[in-house]
Coordinates of N, CA, C and O and ligand atoms in Angstrom, one line a residue:
X1 N 109.8 57.1 107.7 CA 109.8 58.5 107.3 C 109.2 59.5 106.5 O 109.2 58.8 105.5
X2 N 108.6 60.6 106.6 CA 108.1 61.2 105.7 C 108.6 62.5 105.7 O 108.7 62.9 107.1
X3 N 108.8 63.2 104.2 CA 109.1 64.3 104.5 C 107.7 65.5 104.4 O 107.4 65.6 103.4
X4 N 107.2 66.2 105.4 CA 106.4 66.9 105.3 C 106.9 68.5 104.7 O 107.8 68.9 104.8
X5 N 105.4 69.3 104.1 CA 106.0 71.0 103.8 C 105.1 71.5 104.8 O 103.6 71.0 104.7
X6 N 105.6 72.7 104.9 CA 104.2 73.7 105.0 C 104.2 74.8 104.0 O 105.6 75.5 103.9
X7 N 103.4 75.2 103.4 CA 103.2 76.1 102.6 C 102.1 77.4 103.2 O 101.1 77.1 103.4
X8 N 102.0 78.6 102.4 CA 100.9 79.2 102.7 C 100.6 80.4 101.2 O 102.1 80.4 100.7
X9 N 99.8 80.9 101.3 CA 99.5 81.8 99.9 C 99.3 83.3 100.4 O 98.7 83.0 101.7
X10 N 100.4 84.1 100.2 CA 99.8 85.8 100.6 C 99.7 86.7 99.1 O 100.2 85.9 98.3
X11 N 99.3 87.6 99.1 CA 99.1 88.4 98.1 C 99.7 89.4 97.9 O 99.9 90.0 99.0
X12 N 100.1 89.5 97.0 CA 101.8 90.5 96.7 C 100.8 91.9 95.7 O 100.4 91.6 94.5
X13 N 100.9 92.9 96.1 CA 100.3 94.4 95.2 C 101.6 95.2 95.2 O 102.4 95.6 95.9
X14 N 101.4 95.6 93.9 CA 102.5 96.2 93.7 C 102.8 97.7 94.4 O 103.5 98.3 94.6
X15 N 101.3 98.2 94.5 CA 101.4 99.1 95.5 C 100.0 99.6 96.2 O 99.1 98.7 95.8
X16 N 99.6 100.6 96.7 CA 98.8 100.7 97.9 C 97.3 101.1 96.8 O 96.3 100.2 97.2
X17 N 97.6 101.4 95.4 CA 96.4 101.8 94.5 C 95.6 100.6 94.5 O 94.2 100.5 93.8
X18 N 96.5 99.0 94.7 CA 95.5 97.8 93.9 C 94.9 97.5 95.1 O 93.9 96.9 94.8
X19 N 94.7 97.9 96.3 CA 93.8 97.3 97.5 C 92.2 98.1 97.6 O 92.2 99.1 96.7
X20 N 92.0 97.2 98.1 CA 90.6 98.0 98.4 C 90.1 99.1 99.0 O 91.5 99.6 99.9
X21 N 89.1 100.1 99.0 CA 89.1 101.3 99.5 C 89.6 101.4 101.3 O 90.2 102.2 101.8
X22 N 88.7 100.0 101.8 CA 88.7 100.4 103.3 C 90.3 99.5 103.5 O 91.0 100.2 104.5
X23 N 90.9 98.8 102.8 CA 92.2 98.1 103.0 C 93.4 99.4 103.0 O 94.1 99.9 103.8
X24 N 93.1 100.6 101.9 CA 93.7 101.4 101.5 C 93.9 102.4 102.5 O 94.6 103.0 103.2
X25 N 92.6 102.5 103.2 CA 92.5 103.6 104.3 C 93.1 102.8 105.6 O 93.8 104.0 106.2
X26 N 93.1 101.7 106.0 CA 93.9 101.2 106.8 C 95.5 101.1 107.0 O 95.9 101.4 107.9
X27 N 96.1 101.0 105.5 CA 97.2 101.3 105.5 C 97.9 102.4 105.5 O 98.7 102.7 106.3
X28 N 97.0 103.2 105.0 CA 97.6 104.8 104.9 C 97.4 105.0 106.5 O 98.7 106.1 106.8
X29 N 96.8 104.6 107.4 CA 96.6 105.0 108.8 C 97.9 104.7 109.2 O 98.9 105.2 110.2
X30 N 98.1 103.4 109.2 CA 99.4 102.9 109.5 C 100.8 103.4 109.2 O 101.8 103.6 109.9
X31 N 100.5 103.8 107.9 CA 102.0 104.8 107.4 C 101.9 105.8 108.1 O 102.9 106.4 108.7
X32 N 100.7 106.6 108.4 CA 100.7 108.0 109.1 C 101.2 108.0 110.6 O 101.9 108.5 111.0
X33 N 100.7 107.1 111.3 CA 101.0 106.6 112.8 C 102.3 106.6 113.2 O 102.7 106.7 114.3
X34 N 103.1 106.1 112.2 CA 104.7 105.6 112.6 C 105.3 107.1 113.2 O 106.0 106.9 113.7
X35 N 104.6 108.2 112.7 CA 105.0 109.5 113.4 C 104.7 109.6 114.6 O 105.6 110.8 115.3
X36 N 104.6 108.7 115.3 CA 104.1 109.2 116.6 C 104.5 107.8 117.4 O 104.6 107.9 118.8
X37 N 105.3 107.6 116.7 CA 106.3 106.4 117.6 C 107.2 106.8 118.7 O 107.7 108.3 118.4
X38 N 107.7 105.8 119.8 CA 109.0 106.6 120.5 C 109.9 105.8 120.1 O 110.1 104.7 120.7
X39 N 111.1 106.5 119.1 CA 111.9 105.0 118.8 C 113.3 106.4 118.5 O 113.6 105.7 117.9
X40 N 113.6 106.5 119.9 CA 114.7 107.2 119.6 C 116.2 106.3 120.1 O 117.0 107.1 119.6
X41 N 115.9 104.8 120.2 CA 117.0 104.3 120.2 C 117.2 103.5 118.9 O 118.6 103.6 118.2
X42 N 116.5 103.3 118.3 CA 116.6 102.6 117.0 C 116.7 103.3 115.5 O 116.6 103.1 114.7
X43 N 115.6 104.4 116.2 CA 115.2 105.4 115.1 C 114.3 104.5 113.8 O 114.6 105.4 112.6
X44 N 113.6 103.5 114.6 CA 112.9 102.6 113.0 C 111.5 102.7 113.9 O 110.6 102.3 115.1
X45 N 110.6 103.6 112.9 CA 109.1 104.0 113.4 C 108.3 102.9 112.7 O 108.2 103.0 111.8
X46 N 107.6 102.5 113.7 CA 106.8 101.4 113.6 C 105.4 102.1 113.7 O 104.9 102.2 114.7
X47 N 104.5 101.9 112.6 CA 103.0 101.7 113.2 C 102.1 100.5 112.8 O 102.3 99.9 111.4
X48 N 100.8 100.4 113.8 CA 100.1 99.5 113.6 C 98.8 99.8 113.9 O 98.7 100.7 114.6
X49 N 97.7 99.2 112.7 CA 96.3 100.0 112.9 C 95.5 98.8 112.5 O 95.7 97.8 111.6
X50 N 94.6 98.4 113.7 CA 93.7 97.6 113.9 C 92.0 98.1 113.3 O 91.6 98.9 113.6
X51 N 91.5 96.9 112.5 CA 90.2 97.7 112.3 C 89.4 96.2 112.7 O 89.8 94.9 112.7
X52 N 88.4 96.5 113.8 CA 87.7 95.5 114.3 C 86.5 95.4 113.4 O 85.8 96.6 112.9
X53 N 85.7 94.4 113.9 CA 84.5 93.9 113.5 C 83.0 95.1 113.9 O 82.5 94.8 112.7
X54 N 83.2 95.6 114.8 CA 82.7 96.6 115.0 C 82.9 98.3 114.0 O 82.3 99.4 114.5
X55 N 83.9 98.1 113.2 CA 84.0 99.3 112.5 C 85.0 100.1 112.9 O 85.5 101.0 112.5
X56 N 85.7 100.0 114.3 CA 86.3 100.9 114.9 C 87.6 101.0 114.5 O 87.6 99.6 114.3
X57 N 88.5 101.5 114.8 CA 90.0 101.1 114.3 C 90.8 101.4 115.6 O 90.2 102.8 116.2
X58 N 91.8 101.0 116.3 CA 92.4 101.0 117.1 C 94.1 101.6 116.4 O 94.7 100.7 115.9
X59 N 95.0 102.5 117.0 CA 96.2 102.5 116.4 C 97.2 102.1 117.5 O 97.3 102.5 118.3
X60 N 98.5 101.8 117.1 CA 99.7 101.7 118.0 C 101.1 101.7 117.3 O 101.1 101.7 116.2
X61 N 101.9 102.2 118.4 CA 103.2 102.3 117.7 C 104.4 101.8 118.8 O 103.8 101.4 120.0
X62 N 105.6 101.4 117.8 CA 106.5 101.1 119.3 C 107.2 102.1 119.9 O 107.0 103.2 119.7
X63 N 107.4 101.3 121.4 CA 107.7 102.3 122.6 C 108.8 101.9 122.9 O 108.7 100.7 124.2
X64 N 109.7 102.7 122.8 CA 111.0 102.2 122.9 C 111.5 102.4 124.6 O 111.1 103.2 125.2
X65 N 112.6 102.1 125.2 CA 112.7 102.1 126.4 C 114.5 102.2 126.6 O 115.3 101.8 125.6
X66 N 115.0 103.3 127.6 CA 116.4 103.2 127.7 C 117.2 101.8 128.1 O 118.0 101.5 127.9
X67 N 116.1 101.0 128.7 CA 116.8 99.5 129.1 C 115.8 99.1 127.6 O 114.8 98.5 127.7
X68 N 116.4 98.6 127.0 CA 116.5 98.3 125.4 C 115.0 97.0 125.4 O 114.0 97.0 124.3
X69 N 115.1 95.8 126.4 CA 114.4 94.9 126.1 C 113.1 95.4 126.8 O 111.9 94.6 126.5
X70 N 112.8 96.0 127.1 CA 111.6 96.8 127.6 C 110.5 97.3 126.7 O 109.6 97.5 127.1
X71 N 111.1 97.7 125.8 CA 110.4 98.3 124.8 C 109.2 97.4 124.1 O 109.2 96.1 124.2
X72 N 108.4 97.8 123.4 CA 107.2 97.0 122.8 C 107.3 97.4 121.5 O 107.2 98.5 120.8
X73 N 107.0 96.6 120.5 CA 106.7 96.9 119.2 C 104.9 97.5 119.2 O 104.2 97.1 119.9
X74 N 105.0 98.2 117.8 CA 103.6 98.8 117.4 C 102.5 97.9 117.6 O 101.3 97.9 118.0
X75 N 102.7 96.6 117.0 CA 102.0 95.6 116.7 C 101.1 95.1 118.1 O 99.9 95.0 118.3
X76 N 101.9 94.9 119.0 CA 101.6 94.5 120.6 C 100.9 96.1 121.1 O 100.2 95.5 122.1
X77 N 101.2 96.8 121.1 CA 100.5 98.1 121.8 C 99.5 98.0 121.2 O 98.4 98.6 121.9
X78 N 99.2 98.1 119.9 CA 98.0 98.1 119.1 C 97.0 97.0 119.7 O 95.8 97.2 120.1
X79 N 97.4 96.0 120.1 CA 96.7 94.6 120.1 C 96.2 95.2 121.4 O 94.9 94.8 122.1
X80 N 97.2 95.1 122.5 CA 96.9 95.4 124.2 C 95.5 96.9 124.5 O 94.6 96.4 124.8
X81 N 95.7 97.4 123.3 CA 95.0 98.9 123.0 C 93.4 98.4 122.9 O 92.8 98.6 123.2
X82 N 93.7 97.5 121.5 CA 92.4 97.3 121.1 C 91.3 96.3 122.2 O 90.5 96.5 122.2
X83 N 92.0 95.5 122.7 CA 91.5 94.5 123.8 C 90.8 95.3 124.8 O 90.2 94.6 125.4
X84 N 91.6 96.1 125.4 CA 91.2 97.1 126.4 C 90.3 97.9 126.3 O 89.4 98.2 127.2
X85 N 90.2 98.6 124.9 CA 89.3 99.3 124.7 C 87.5 98.8 124.6 O 86.6 99.3 124.6
X86 N 87.8 97.8 123.5 CA 87.1 97.2 122.8 C 86.8 95.7 123.2 O 87.1 94.5 122.5
X87 N 86.8 95.6 124.5 CA 87.1 93.8 124.7 C 85.9 93.0 124.3 O 84.8 93.4 124.4
X88 N 86.2 91.9 123.7 CA 85.4 90.9 123.2 C 85.1 91.3 122.1 O 84.2 90.2 121.2
X89 N 85.6 92.3 121.7 CA 85.3 92.8 119.4 C 86.3 92.2 119.0 O 87.6 92.6 118.9
X90 N 86.0 90.9 117.8 CA 87.1 90.9 117.1 C 87.7 91.6 116.5 O 87.3 92.8 116.0
X91 N 88.5 91.2 116.1 CA 89.6 91.8 115.0 C 89.4 91.1 113.8 O 89.7 89.9 113.9
X92 N 89.4 92.0 112.6 CA 89.3 91.7 111.5 C 90.5 91.6 111.0 O 91.5 90.8 110.0
X93 N 91.4 92.6 110.9 CA 92.4 93.6 110.1 C 93.9 93.7 110.8 O 93.2 95.1 111.9
X94 N 94.7 93.7 111.0 CA 95.8 94.6 111.3 C 97.0 94.9 110.0 O 97.3 94.3 109.9
X95 N 97.0 96.2 110.0 CA 97.8 96.9 109.2 C 99.4 97.3 109.4 O 99.3 98.2 110.9
X96 N 100.3 97.1 109.1 CA 101.6 97.3 109.7 C 102.6 97.7 108.9 O 102.9 97.7 107.7
X97 N 103.4 99.1 109.2 CA 103.8 99.9 108.1 C 105.1 100.3 109.2 O 105.3 99.9 110.6
X98 N 106.2 101.0 109.0 CA 107.3 101.9 109.5 C 107.9 103.1 108.5 O 107.7 103.0 107.2
X99 N 108.6 103.7 109.2 CA 109.6 104.6 108.6 C 111.0 104.7 109.2 O 111.2 104.5 110.4
X100 N 111.6 104.5 108.4 CA 113.1 104.2 108.8 C 113.6 105.1 108.3 O 114.2 105.7 107.6
X101 N 114.5 106.1 110.2 CA 114.8 107.0 110.1 C 116.6 106.9 109.7 O 117.1 107.6 110.2
X102 N 116.9 105.8 109.7 CA 118.5 105.5 109.7 C 119.1 105.9 108.3 O 120.2 105.6 107.8
X103 N 118.2 106.3 107.3 CA 118.3 106.1 105.9 C 118.6 105.2 105.0 O 118.4 104.8 104.0
X104 N 117.8 103.9 105.7 CA 118.1 102.7 105.0 C 116.3 102.8 104.2 O 115.6 103.9 104.0
X105 N 116.2 101.6 103.7 CA 114.7 101.4 102.5 C 113.6 101.8 103.3 O 113.5 101.2 104.9
X106 N 112.8 102.3 102.7 CA 111.2 102.8 103.4 C 109.9 101.8 102.7 O 109.3 102.2 103.0
X107 N 110.4 101.1 101.4 CA 109.7 100.4 100.3 C 109.6 99.2 100.6 O 108.9 99.1 99.0
X108 N 110.1 98.7 101.6 CA 109.6 97.0 101.5 C 108.8 96.6 102.4 O 108.9 97.7 103.4
X109 N 107.8 95.8 102.4 CA 106.9 95.1 103.2 C 107.7 94.6 104.5 O 109.2 94.3 104.8
X110 N 107.3 95.1 106.0 CA 108.0 95.0 106.9 C 107.2 93.6 107.7 O 105.8 93.4 107.1
X111 N 107.8 92.5 108.4 CA 107.1 91.4 108.9 C 107.1 91.3 110.0 O 108.6 91.8 111.0
X112 N 105.9 91.3 111.1 CA 106.4 91.2 112.6 C 107.6 90.3 112.9 O 107.7 89.2 112.3
X113 N 107.5 90.8 114.1 CA 108.8 90.0 114.9 C 107.9 88.6 115.3 O 107.2 88.6 115.3
X114 N 108.9 88.1 116.0 CA 108.4 86.6 116.6 C 107.4 86.8 117.6 O 106.5 86.0 117.9
X115 N 107.7 87.8 118.9 CA 107.0 87.6 119.7 C 105.2 88.6 119.3 O 104.7 88.0 119.5
X116 N 105.6 89.1 118.3 CA 104.4 89.8 117.6 C 103.5 88.7 117.0 O 102.4 88.6 117.4
X117 N 104.3 88.2 116.3 CA 103.6 86.8 116.0 C 102.8 85.7 116.6 O 101.9 85.4 116.3
X118 N 103.5 85.3 117.7 CA 102.8 84.5 119.1 C 101.8 85.5 119.8 O 100.7 84.9 119.9
X119 N 102.0 86.7 119.6 CA 101.0 87.2 120.3 C 99.5 87.5 119.6 O 98.7 87.8 119.7
X120 N 100.0 87.8 118.3 CA 98.6 88.0 117.0 C 97.8 86.4 116.9 O 96.6 86.6 117.1
X121 N 98.5 85.7 117.0 CA 98.2 84.3 117.0 C 97.0 83.9 118.2 O 96.0 83.2 118.3
X122 N 97.5 84.4 119.3 CA 97.0 84.2 120.5 C 95.3 85.0 120.6 O 94.5 84.4 120.9
X123 N 95.7 86.0 120.1 CA 94.3 86.8 119.7 C 93.3 86.0 118.9 O 92.1 85.9 118.8
X124 N 93.8 85.7 117.6 CA 92.9 84.5 116.9 C 92.7 83.4 117.3 O 91.3 83.7 117.1
X125 N 93.3 82.9 118.5 CA 92.9 81.9 118.8 C 91.4 82.2 120.1 O 90.7 81.4 120.1
X126 N 92.1 83.1 120.7 CA 90.7 83.5 121.6 C 89.0 84.1 120.9 O 88.3 83.8 121.3
X127 N 89.3 85.2 119.9 CA 88.4 85.2 118.8 C 88.0 84.1 117.7 O 86.9 84.1 117.2
X128 N 88.6 83.0 117.9 CA 88.3 82.1 117.1 C 88.0 82.5 115.6 O 86.9 82.0 114.8
X129 N 88.5 83.7 115.4 CA 88.6 83.8 113.7 C 90.1 84.4 113.1 O 90.9 84.8 114.5
X130 N 90.2 84.4 111.7 CA 91.6 84.7 111.3 C 92.0 86.5 111.8 O 91.0 86.9 111.2
X131 N 92.7 86.8 111.7 CA 93.4 87.9 111.7 C 93.9 88.3 110.2 O 95.0 88.0 109.6
X132 N 93.6 89.1 109.6 CA 94.7 89.5 108.3 C 95.6 90.3 108.7 O 95.0 91.3 109.7
X133 N 96.4 90.4 107.8 CA 98.1 91.1 108.2 C 98.1 92.0 107.2 O 98.8 91.2 106.2
X134 N 98.3 93.0 106.9 CA 98.7 94.0 105.8 C 99.9 94.5 106.3 O 100.2 95.4 107.2
X135 N 101.4 94.7 105.3 CA 102.3 94.3 105.4 C 102.7 95.4 104.1 O 102.6 95.2 103.3
X136 N 103.5 96.7 104.8 CA 104.2 97.3 103.7 C 105.0 98.9 104.2 O 104.9 98.8 105.6
X137 N 106.0 98.9 103.7 CA 106.7 99.9 104.0 C 105.8 101.5 103.6 O 104.5 101.8 103.7
X138 N 106.7 102.8 103.5 CA 105.9 104.3 103.4 C 105.3 103.9 102.1 O 104.6 105.0 101.8
X139 N 106.2 103.2 101.1 CA 105.4 103.2 99.8 C 105.9 101.6 99.2 O 106.2 101.3 100.0
X140 N 105.4 101.9 97.5 CA 105.9 100.3 97.1 C 105.1 99.2 97.6 O 103.9 99.3 97.9
X141 N 105.6 98.2 97.4 CA 104.8 97.0 97.9 C 103.8 96.3 98.8 O 104.3 97.0 99.8
X142 N 102.8 95.7 98.5 CA 102.0 95.2 99.8 C 101.8 94.2 99.9 O 101.4 93.4 98.8
X143 N 102.4 93.3 101.5 CA 101.5 91.9 101.2 C 100.1 91.7 102.1 O 100.1 92.7 103.2
X144 N 99.3 91.1 101.8 CA 98.5 90.4 102.8 C 98.2 89.1 102.5 O 98.3 88.4 101.9
X145 N 98.4 88.7 104.1 CA 98.2 87.3 105.0 C 96.6 87.3 105.7 O 96.3 88.2 106.0
X146 N 96.5 86.4 104.9 CA 94.7 85.9 105.4 C 94.6 85.4 106.8 O 93.7 85.5 107.8
X147 N 96.0 85.1 107.8 CA 95.7 84.7 109.2 C 97.4 84.5 109.6 O 98.3 84.2 108.8
X148 N 97.6 85.0 110.8 CA 98.7 85.1 111.8 C 99.3 83.9 111.8 O 100.6 83.7 111.7
X149 N 98.5 82.4 111.9 CA 99.4 81.0 111.7 C 100.2 81.2 110.9 O 101.0 80.3 110.7
X150 N 99.8 81.8 109.5 CA 101.2 81.4 108.6 C 102.2 81.5 108.6 O 103.1 81.6 108.0
X151 N 102.2 83.0 109.6 CA 103.5 83.6 110.3 C 104.2 82.7 111.2 O 105.4 82.9 111.5
X152 N 103.3 81.5 111.6 CA 104.2 80.9 113.0 C 103.5 79.7 112.8 O 102.9 78.8 113.4
X153 N 104.4 78.5 111.8 CA 104.0 77.2 111.9 C 104.7 76.9 113.4 O 105.3 77.2 113.4
X154 N 103.8 75.4 113.3 CA 104.0 75.8 115.0 C 104.4 76.0 116.1 O 104.8 75.7 117.1
X155 N 103.5 77.2 115.8 CA 103.6 78.1 116.8 C 103.1 77.0 118.4 O 102.2 76.2 118.0
X156 N 103.7 77.2 119.1 CA 102.5 76.9 120.9 C 101.7 77.9 120.8 O 101.3 79.1 121.1
X157 N 100.4 77.1 121.6 CA 99.1 77.4 121.9 C 98.3 76.9 123.0 O 99.1 75.6 123.7
X158 N 97.4 77.2 123.6 CA 96.8 76.7 124.6 C 96.5 75.0 124.4 O 96.9 74.4 125.6
X159 N 96.2 74.9 123.2 CA 95.7 73.6 123.1 C 97.2 72.2 123.5 O 96.8 71.2 123.9
X160 N 98.4 73.1 123.3 CA 99.3 72.2 123.0 C 99.5 71.8 125.2 O 100.3 70.8 125.3
X161 N 99.1 72.6 125.9 CA 99.0 72.3 127.1 C 97.6 71.3 127.7 O 97.6 71.2 128.9
X162 N 97.0 71.0 127.0 CA 95.7 70.1 126.8 C 96.2 69.0 127.6 O 97.0 68.1 127.3
Ligands
LIG1 N1 109.6 96.7 116.1 C1 108.2 96.6 115.4 O1 107.5 97.4 116.9 N2 107.3 95.7 115.0 C2 107.7 94.7 114.3 O2 107.2 94.2 114.1 C3 109.4 94.9 114.0 C4 110.2 95.8 114.9 C5 110.1 97.9 116.5 C6 110.9 97.5 117.9 C7 112.1 98.1 118.1 O3 111.2 99.4 118.9 C8 112.1 98.8 116.5 O4 111.3 97.9 115.6 C9 113.6 98.4 116.4 O5 113.5 96.6 116.1

């Protein structure tokens, strides 16, 4: 018997000003696009902006539904849009932010939900290159991860079906 460990590194920044200009632009866009979310049920407005290898950016927001499970997260909205608008173009970064209209905190990094982690990992596997993830609220700390795989240890992939 052996005890194994899964560890990963991420970078923590005290605020957006510590990021590269390109990452600052992407995170600012993610913060702003939260205004376009459709979140009348949770009042939790999420924005995701993708930067593609060809220099284009694609935005997404959460889209809720009166039938709650039908709603879709901002990350998956953005990923589907990017893949539809620019098929075959690799994604290098996705920035995610939120605006909590429930009176709660807005200054802590957001972390993608389990379904979104699975989805981002699928896109990484498809394009054979990692997708960086920038996570932040409307202000305050920013976390950057170098790959979605770090968010999903023991994730199920196509390889498991070989
Ligand atoms: N949500 C996202 O869009 N992305 C996340 O990473 C976490 C949660 C949405 C789903 C739902 O519309 C609302 O936030 C509250 O869960």
